[in-house]
């Protein structure tokens, strides 16, 4: 990431910028179209936003048009699925050039793996008597969208197998449940490398969500930083109150920049609405101080 200090950067360095740098559209596993989720963020008062669909950048062009119309600053971004020490972690790339060949090819390879996994998830559900899950999940996705577990969860709710998406994960799709299929995503060096090639800034997404202990977490932070990772989501819709303070400490300790995002997917499923993220804790340097 090239640094461009100057008046523009100075204006947006303030902690109280209303920023939401992590949310989804129906180009991945969100339910709103890119233009609708951007309009919603703007209507909710956001000033600086990033659409971070899983493993795909195809929603960004529509999001850009909506952001211009709503006069909100949009950063081109993506959320990349990574396998690190047998754990799935997510890395957000902010301020990427979405046309960069290395990134485009890397994401295409992840999506191929995703499609194979989707077929295996459907087979696993079939084995416990739940039929038609692949078609069902696809019905809940846009035709060009990736297929993710949220699409299966929405199908399972519709089929009466759970009262809501969260329950569907607890009963079927979460780790150790009958519809869970282990999968190897990109490596951490690959994901950070593609983001760097695209001129972007790598940010570790929602670290509080990973089921790892403190020693492993510290190793993740150290490796992430040593590979060129620059920021971490301190405030996230996926973080409980205590986890914000914990990751603010990690952010300082590892010399990272702080990011914030709702991880919004849907008005009826998400706890934090898009564009309504709490401010960063005091004393952290926000990622936007280096995104001129
Ligand atoms: P995938 O990348 O297809 O494995 O799906 C991961 C997505 O599933 C995450 O980005 C969340 O949107 C969602 N997710 C994961 N775990 C849960 C859970 N326990 N409850 C609800 N949604 C979840
Ligand atoms: Mn998701
Ligand atoms: Mn994520
Ligand atoms: Mn996300």
Tab-separated table of C-alpha atoms and ligand atoms in Angstrom:
chain	number	residue	atom	x	y	z
A	1	UNK	CA	0.000	0.000	0.000
A	2	UNK	CA	1.506	3.298	-1.055
A	3	UNK	CA	1.263	5.998	1.596
A	4	UNK	CA	-0.142	9.310	0.478
A	5	UNK	CA	-0.214	11.670	3.411
A	6	UNK	CA	-1.870	14.969	2.649
A	7	UNK	CA	-5.045	16.918	3.145
A	8	UNK	CA	-7.337	14.108	1.922
A	9	UNK	CA	-5.844	11.556	4.269
A	10	UNK	CA	-5.892	14.028	7.153
A	11	UNK	CA	-9.604	14.656	6.839
A	12	UNK	CA	-10.492	10.992	7.218
A	13	UNK	CA	-8.010	10.057	9.956
A	14	UNK	CA	-10.513	10.832	12.726
A	15	UNK	CA	-11.672	7.938	14.869
A	16	UNK	CA	-15.281	9.017	14.519
A	17	UNK	CA	-15.561	8.459	10.794
A	18	UNK	CA	-18.708	6.381	10.391
A	19	UNK	CA	-17.077	3.457	8.703
A	20	UNK	CA	-18.286	-0.053	7.861
A	21	UNK	CA	-15.546	-1.985	6.102
A	22	UNK	CA	-17.046	-5.479	6.081
A	23	UNK	CA	-20.445	-6.560	4.755
A	24	UNK	CA	-21.980	-8.812	2.093
A	25	UNK	CA	-24.273	-8.673	-0.919
A	26	UNK	CA	-25.978	-11.411	-2.910
A	27	UNK	CA	-22.823	-11.679	-5.014
A	28	UNK	CA	-21.827	-13.953	-2.110
A	29	UNK	CA	-23.932	-14.993	0.889
A	30	UNK	CA	-25.734	-11.742	1.680
A	31	UNK	CA	-29.381	-11.326	0.648
A	32	UNK	CA	-29.417	-7.746	-0.686
A	33	UNK	CA	-28.140	-6.768	-4.126
A	34	UNK	CA	-24.902	-4.729	-4.071
A	35	UNK	CA	-26.731	-1.484	-4.903
A	36	UNK	CA	-29.308	-2.109	-2.174
A	37	UNK	CA	-26.826	-2.880	0.590
A	38	UNK	CA	-24.777	0.209	-0.340
A	39	UNK	CA	-27.909	2.392	-0.338
A	40	UNK	CA	-28.862	0.951	3.055
A	41	UNK	CA	-25.412	1.699	4.500
A	42	UNK	CA	-25.626	5.276	3.245
A	43	UNK	CA	-29.182	5.715	4.573
A	44	UNK	CA	-27.925	4.491	7.952
A	45	UNK	CA	-25.357	7.300	7.971
A	46	UNK	CA	-22.165	5.526	6.881
A	47	UNK	CA	-19.486	7.751	5.337
A	48	UNK	CA	-16.857	5.186	4.377
A	49	UNK	CA	-17.772	1.634	3.336
A	50	UNK	CA	-16.326	-1.531	1.822
A	51	UNK	CA	-18.354	-4.337	0.266
A	52	UNK	CA	-16.457	-7.523	1.160
A	53	UNK	CA	-18.085	-10.437	-0.601
A	54	UNK	CA	-16.582	-13.889	-0.027
A	55	UNK	CA	-14.022	-14.879	-2.660
A	56	UNK	CA	-15.547	-12.716	-5.387
A	57	UNK	CA	-15.381	-9.128	-6.630
A	58	UNK	CA	-18.250	-9.226	-9.112
A	59	UNK	CA	-20.563	-7.052	-6.979
A	60	UNK	CA	-18.175	-4.106	-6.863
A	61	UNK	CA	-19.191	-2.408	-10.124
A	62	UNK	CA	-22.867	-2.168	-9.101
A	63	UNK	CA	-21.820	-1.109	-5.606
A	64	UNK	CA	-19.695	1.681	-7.116
A	65	UNK	CA	-22.651	3.120	-9.053
A	66	UNK	CA	-24.811	3.102	-5.944
A	67	UNK	CA	-22.062	4.693	-3.848
A	68	UNK	CA	-21.679	7.560	-6.326
A	69	UNK	CA	-25.452	8.105	-6.307
A	70	UNK	CA	-25.623	8.049	-2.491
A	71	UNK	CA	-22.442	10.154	-2.050
A	72	UNK	CA	-20.741	7.639	0.209
A	73	UNK	CA	-17.053	6.694	-0.119
A	74	UNK	CA	-16.659	3.083	-1.266
A	75	UNK	CA	-13.428	1.109	-1.035
A	76	UNK	CA	-13.065	-1.863	-3.420
A	77	UNK	CA	-12.649	-4.966	-1.256
A	78	UNK	CA	-13.036	-8.729	-0.873
A	79	UNK	CA	-13.106	-11.316	1.968
A	80	UNK	CA	-10.836	-14.260	1.178
A	81	UNK	CA	-11.313	-17.743	2.700
A	82	UNK	CA	-8.054	-19.127	4.106
A	83	UNK	CA	-6.981	-22.346	5.791
A	84	UNK	CA	-4.383	-21.736	8.483
A	85	UNK	CA	-3.245	-24.546	10.808
A	86	UNK	CA	-6.437	-26.520	9.983
A	87	UNK	CA	-8.610	-23.544	10.955
A	88	UNK	CA	-10.634	-21.459	8.508
A	89	UNK	CA	-9.761	-17.784	8.869
A	90	UNK	CA	-10.870	-14.854	6.734
A	91	UNK	CA	-8.669	-12.110	5.312
A	92	UNK	CA	-10.200	-8.893	4.002
A	93	UNK	CA	-8.390	-7.078	1.193
A	94	UNK	CA	-9.123	-3.334	1.262
A	95	UNK	CA	-8.436	-0.908	-1.590
A	96	UNK	CA	-7.673	-3.661	-4.051
A	97	UNK	CA	-7.640	-3.253	-7.801
A	98	UNK	CA	-10.279	-5.911	-8.598
A	99	UNK	CA	-8.935	-6.408	-12.140
A	100	UNK	CA	-5.518	-7.653	-11.013
A	101	UNK	CA	-4.766	-10.985	-12.701
A	102	UNK	CA	-3.202	-12.716	-9.677
A	103	UNK	CA	-6.165	-11.843	-7.485
A	104	UNK	CA	-8.764	-12.707	-10.143
A	105	UNK	CA	-7.140	-16.108	-10.786
A	106	UNK	CA	-6.697	-16.868	-7.090
A	107	UNK	CA	-10.348	-16.110	-6.324
A	108	UNK	CA	-11.486	-18.205	-9.312
A	109	UNK	CA	-9.542	-21.180	-7.941
A	110	UNK	CA	-11.169	-20.758	-4.507
A	111	UNK	CA	-14.612	-20.655	-6.113
A	112	UNK	CA	-13.955	-23.916	-7.953
A	113	UNK	CA	-13.105	-25.525	-4.623
A	114	UNK	CA	-16.280	-24.020	-3.156
A	115	UNK	CA	-18.407	-25.626	-5.870
A	116	UNK	CA	-16.837	-29.026	-5.173
A	117	UNK	CA	-17.471	-28.537	-1.456
A	118	UNK	CA	-21.113	-27.563	-2.126
A	119	UNK	CA	-21.701	-30.894	-3.881
A	120	UNK	CA	-20.142	-32.737	-0.954
A	121	UNK	CA	-22.279	-30.820	1.562
A	122	UNK	CA	-25.380	-31.836	-0.410
A	123	UNK	CA	-24.210	-35.474	-0.382
A	124	UNK	CA	-23.604	-35.339	3.356
A	125	UNK	CA	-27.107	-33.961	3.935
A	126	UNK	CA	-28.581	-36.554	1.577
A	127	UNK	CA	-26.903	-39.254	3.676
A	128	UNK	CA	-28.987	-38.164	6.675
A	129	UNK	CA	-32.181	-38.006	4.617
A	130	UNK	CA	-32.250	-34.378	3.498
A	131	UNK	CA	-32.801	-34.361	-0.254
A	132	UNK	CA	-32.424	-31.673	-2.869
A	133	UNK	CA	-30.044	-29.531	-0.826
A	134	UNK	CA	-27.843	-28.446	-3.733
A	135	UNK	CA	-30.797	-27.245	-5.814
A	136	UNK	CA	-32.307	-25.769	-2.684
A	137	UNK	CA	-29.151	-23.829	-1.812
A	138	UNK	CA	-28.846	-22.627	-5.415
A	139	UNK	CA	-32.418	-21.316	-5.281
A	140	UNK	CA	-31.319	-19.068	-2.431
A	141	UNK	CA	-28.354	-17.740	-4.416
A	142	UNK	CA	-28.142	-15.401	-7.377
A	143	UNK	CA	-27.318	-17.304	-10.560
A	144	UNK	CA	-23.744	-16.013	-10.707
A	145	UNK	CA	-23.153	-16.100	-6.942
A	146	UNK	CA	-20.808	-18.318	-4.997
A	147	UNK	CA	-22.528	-21.099	-3.024
A	148	UNK	CA	-21.854	-20.925	0.690
A	149	UNK	CA	-23.140	-22.482	3.859
A	150	UNK	CA	-25.567	-19.592	4.372
A	151	UNK	CA	-27.391	-20.670	1.214
A	152	UNK	CA	-27.665	-24.205	2.588
A	153	UNK	CA	-28.809	-22.791	5.932
A	154	UNK	CA	-31.600	-20.801	4.263
A	155	UNK	CA	-32.682	-23.908	2.361
A	156	UNK	CA	-32.718	-25.948	5.607
A	157	UNK	CA	-34.883	-23.330	7.340
A	158	UNK	CA	-37.264	-23.321	4.369
A	159	UNK	CA	-37.373	-27.145	4.486
A	160	UNK	CA	-38.371	-26.994	8.161
A	161	UNK	CA	-35.071	-28.402	9.448
A	162	UNK	CA	-34.394	-25.444	11.742
A	163	UNK	CA	-36.122	-22.345	13.000
A	164	UNK	CA	-33.451	-19.945	11.741
A	165	UNK	CA	-30.087	-19.803	10.025
A	166	UNK	CA	-28.201	-19.896	13.299
A	167	UNK	CA	-29.975	-23.076	14.356
A	168	UNK	CA	-29.261	-24.642	10.957
A	169	UNK	CA	-25.539	-24.049	11.570
A	170	UNK	CA	-25.770	-25.475	15.081
A	171	UNK	CA	-27.631	-28.580	13.934
A	172	UNK	CA	-26.181	-29.291	10.482
A	173	UNK	CA	-23.545	-27.013	9.012
A	174	UNK	CA	-21.156	-26.090	11.802
A	175	UNK	CA	-17.922	-27.959	12.458
A	176	UNK	CA	-18.615	-31.497	13.706
A	177	UNK	CA	-22.230	-31.505	12.501
A	178	UNK	CA	-23.494	-33.984	9.856
A	179	UNK	CA	-23.532	-31.480	6.968
A	180	UNK	CA	-20.053	-30.165	7.713
A	181	UNK	CA	-17.421	-30.895	5.081
A	182	UNK	CA	-13.781	-30.134	5.850
A	183	UNK	CA	-12.243	-28.046	3.096
A	184	UNK	CA	-8.877	-26.510	2.287
A	185	UNK	CA	-9.108	-22.894	1.147
A	186	UNK	CA	-6.213	-20.635	0.096
A	187	UNK	CA	-3.083	-20.439	2.239
A	188	UNK	CA	-2.341	-17.332	4.297
A	189	UNK	CA	0.703	-16.378	2.161
A	190	UNK	CA	-1.382	-16.792	-1.017
A	191	UNK	CA	-4.232	-14.574	0.173
A	192	UNK	CA	-1.935	-11.829	1.475
A	193	UNK	CA	0.151	-12.085	-1.712
A	194	UNK	CA	-2.874	-11.653	-4.010
A	195	UNK	CA	-4.018	-8.622	-2.012
A	196	UNK	CA	-0.519	-7.115	-2.188
A	197	UNK	CA	-0.363	-7.769	-5.946
A	198	UNK	CA	-3.684	-5.905	-6.252
A	199	UNK	CA	-2.227	-2.903	-4.387
A	200	UNK	CA	-4.455	-3.500	-1.367
A	201	UNK	CA	-4.164	-3.742	2.389
A	202	UNK	CA	-4.679	-7.126	4.098
A	203	UNK	CA	-6.847	-7.037	7.225
A	204	UNK	CA	-7.458	-10.034	9.482
A	205	UNK	CA	-11.244	-10.416	9.735
A	206	UNK	CA	-13.149	-10.974	13.022
A	207	UNK	CA	-10.360	-12.769	14.984
A	208	UNK	CA	-12.771	-13.286	17.888
A	209	UNK	CA	-14.725	-15.776	15.792
A	210	UNK	CA	-11.912	-18.318	15.469
A	211	UNK	CA	-11.952	-21.148	17.967
A	212	UNK	CA	-8.271	-20.932	18.870
A	213	UNK	CA	-6.501	-20.331	22.157
A	214	UNK	CA	-4.335	-17.331	23.057
A	215	UNK	CA	-1.024	-18.939	22.025
A	216	UNK	CA	-2.340	-19.936	18.598
A	217	UNK	CA	-3.982	-16.550	18.170
A	218	UNK	CA	-0.665	-14.822	18.880
A	219	UNK	CA	1.008	-17.063	16.297
A	220	UNK	CA	-1.680	-16.140	13.764
A	221	UNK	CA	-1.193	-12.420	14.416
A	222	UNK	CA	2.598	-12.716	14.186
A	223	UNK	CA	2.538	-14.716	10.942
A	224	UNK	CA	-0.110	-12.445	9.456
A	225	UNK	CA	1.993	-9.352	10.199
A	226	UNK	CA	5.261	-10.959	9.063
A	227	UNK	CA	3.639	-11.899	5.732
A	228	UNK	CA	2.691	-8.249	5.150
A	229	UNK	CA	-0.747	-8.111	6.814
A	230	UNK	CA	-1.455	-4.553	7.946
A	231	UNK	CA	-4.709	-4.416	9.877
A	232	UNK	CA	-7.139	-6.286	12.099
A	233	UNK	CA	-10.875	-5.961	12.661
A	234	UNK	CA	-11.165	-4.816	16.261
A	235	UNK	CA	-14.828	-3.853	16.092
A	236	UNK	CA	-16.938	-6.487	14.313
A	237	UNK	CA	-20.569	-7.533	14.298
A	238	UNK	CA	-19.124	-10.972	15.101
A	239	UNK	CA	-17.406	-9.710	18.303
A	240	UNK	CA	-18.980	-9.639	21.745
A	241	UNK	CA	-18.135	-6.676	24.011
A	242	UNK	CA	-15.168	-8.316	25.740
A	243	UNK	CA	-13.619	-9.339	22.401
A	244	UNK	CA	-13.366	-5.733	21.246
A	245	UNK	CA	-11.089	-4.825	24.168
A	246	UNK	CA	-9.095	-8.058	23.773
A	247	UNK	CA	-8.429	-7.432	20.099
A	248	UNK	CA	-7.708	-3.755	20.653
A	249	UNK	CA	-4.826	-4.971	22.856
A	250	UNK	CA	-3.671	-7.425	20.164
A	251	UNK	CA	-3.889	-4.656	17.562
A	252	UNK	CA	-1.513	-2.450	19.599
A	253	UNK	CA	0.765	-5.297	20.598
A	254	UNK	CA	1.357	-6.399	17.014
A	255	UNK	CA	1.564	-2.871	15.609
A	256	UNK	CA	-1.445	-3.279	13.312
A	257	UNK	CA	-3.988	-0.765	12.045
A	258	UNK	CA	-7.565	-1.082	13.335
A	259	UNK	CA	-10.601	-1.816	11.176
A	260	UNK	CA	-14.315	-2.149	11.862
A	261	UNK	CA	-17.215	-3.829	10.095
A	262	UNK	CA	-20.741	-5.068	10.679
A	263	UNK	CA	-20.339	-8.350	8.737
A	264	UNK	CA	-23.949	-7.654	7.733
A	265	UNK	CA	-25.624	-10.356	5.594
A	266	UNK	CA	-29.359	-9.738	5.871
A	267	UNK	CA	-31.877	-7.494	7.664
A	268	UNK	CA	-33.467	-10.541	9.302
A	269	UNK	CA	-30.281	-12.490	10.125
A	270	UNK	CA	-27.723	-9.896	11.201
A	271	UNK	CA	-27.400	-8.389	14.667
A	272	UNK	CA	-25.583	-5.234	13.550
A	273	UNK	CA	-27.154	-3.360	10.635
A	274	UNK	CA	-24.910	-2.263	7.782
A	275	UNK	CA	-23.451	1.200	8.362
A	276	UNK	CA	-24.134	1.255	12.101
A	277	UNK	CA	-20.819	-0.010	13.508
A	278	UNK	CA	-19.616	1.260	16.910
A	279	UNK	CA	-16.560	3.586	16.904
A	280	UNK	CA	-13.070	2.142	17.337
A	281	UNK	CA	-11.634	2.192	20.867
A	282	UNK	CA	-9.371	5.151	21.725
A	283	UNK	CA	-5.699	5.064	20.864
A	284	UNK	CA	-5.832	2.848	17.777
A	285	UNK	CA	-4.731	3.962	14.340
A	286	UNK	CA	-7.595	3.322	11.894
A	287	UNK	CA	-6.943	1.573	8.579
A	288	UNK	CA	-8.368	4.587	6.737
A	289	UNK	CA	-5.477	6.740	7.962
A	290	UNK	CA	-3.445	4.876	5.319
A	291	UNK	CA	-6.114	4.605	2.634
A	292	UNK	CA	-5.832	8.018	1.000
B	1	LIG	P1	-18.676	-20.651	4.045
B	1	LIG	O1	-17.582	-19.680	3.643
B	1	LIG	O2	-19.544	-21.040	2.903
B	1	LIG	O3	-18.146	-21.822	4.827
B	1	LIG	O4	-19.644	-19.874	4.995
B	1	LIG	C1	-19.150	-19.080	6.035
B	1	LIG	C2	-20.230	-18.097	6.409
B	1	LIG	O5	-21.240	-18.760	7.135
B	1	LIG	C3	-19.753	-16.989	7.302
B	1	LIG	O6	-19.241	-15.929	6.546
B	1	LIG	C4	-21.024	-16.582	7.990
B	1	LIG	O7	-21.755	-15.753	7.138
B	1	LIG	C5	-21.774	-17.890	8.106
B	1	LIG	N1	-21.648	-18.570	9.405
B	1	LIG	C6	-20.619	-19.310	9.849
B	1	LIG	N2	-20.887	-19.842	11.060
B	1	LIG	C7	-22.118	-19.427	11.382
B	1	LIG	C8	-22.985	-19.628	12.489
B	1	LIG	N3	-22.617	-20.393	13.534
B	1	LIG	N4	-24.200	-19.054	12.485
B	1	LIG	C9	-24.583	-18.291	11.433
B	1	LIG	N5	-23.813	-18.052	10.352
B	1	LIG	C10	-22.603	-18.615	10.322
B	2	LIG	MN1	-20.737	-14.919	5.145
B	3	LIG	MN1	-15.943	-13.900	7.655
B	4	LIG	MN1	-17.959	-11.611	6.257
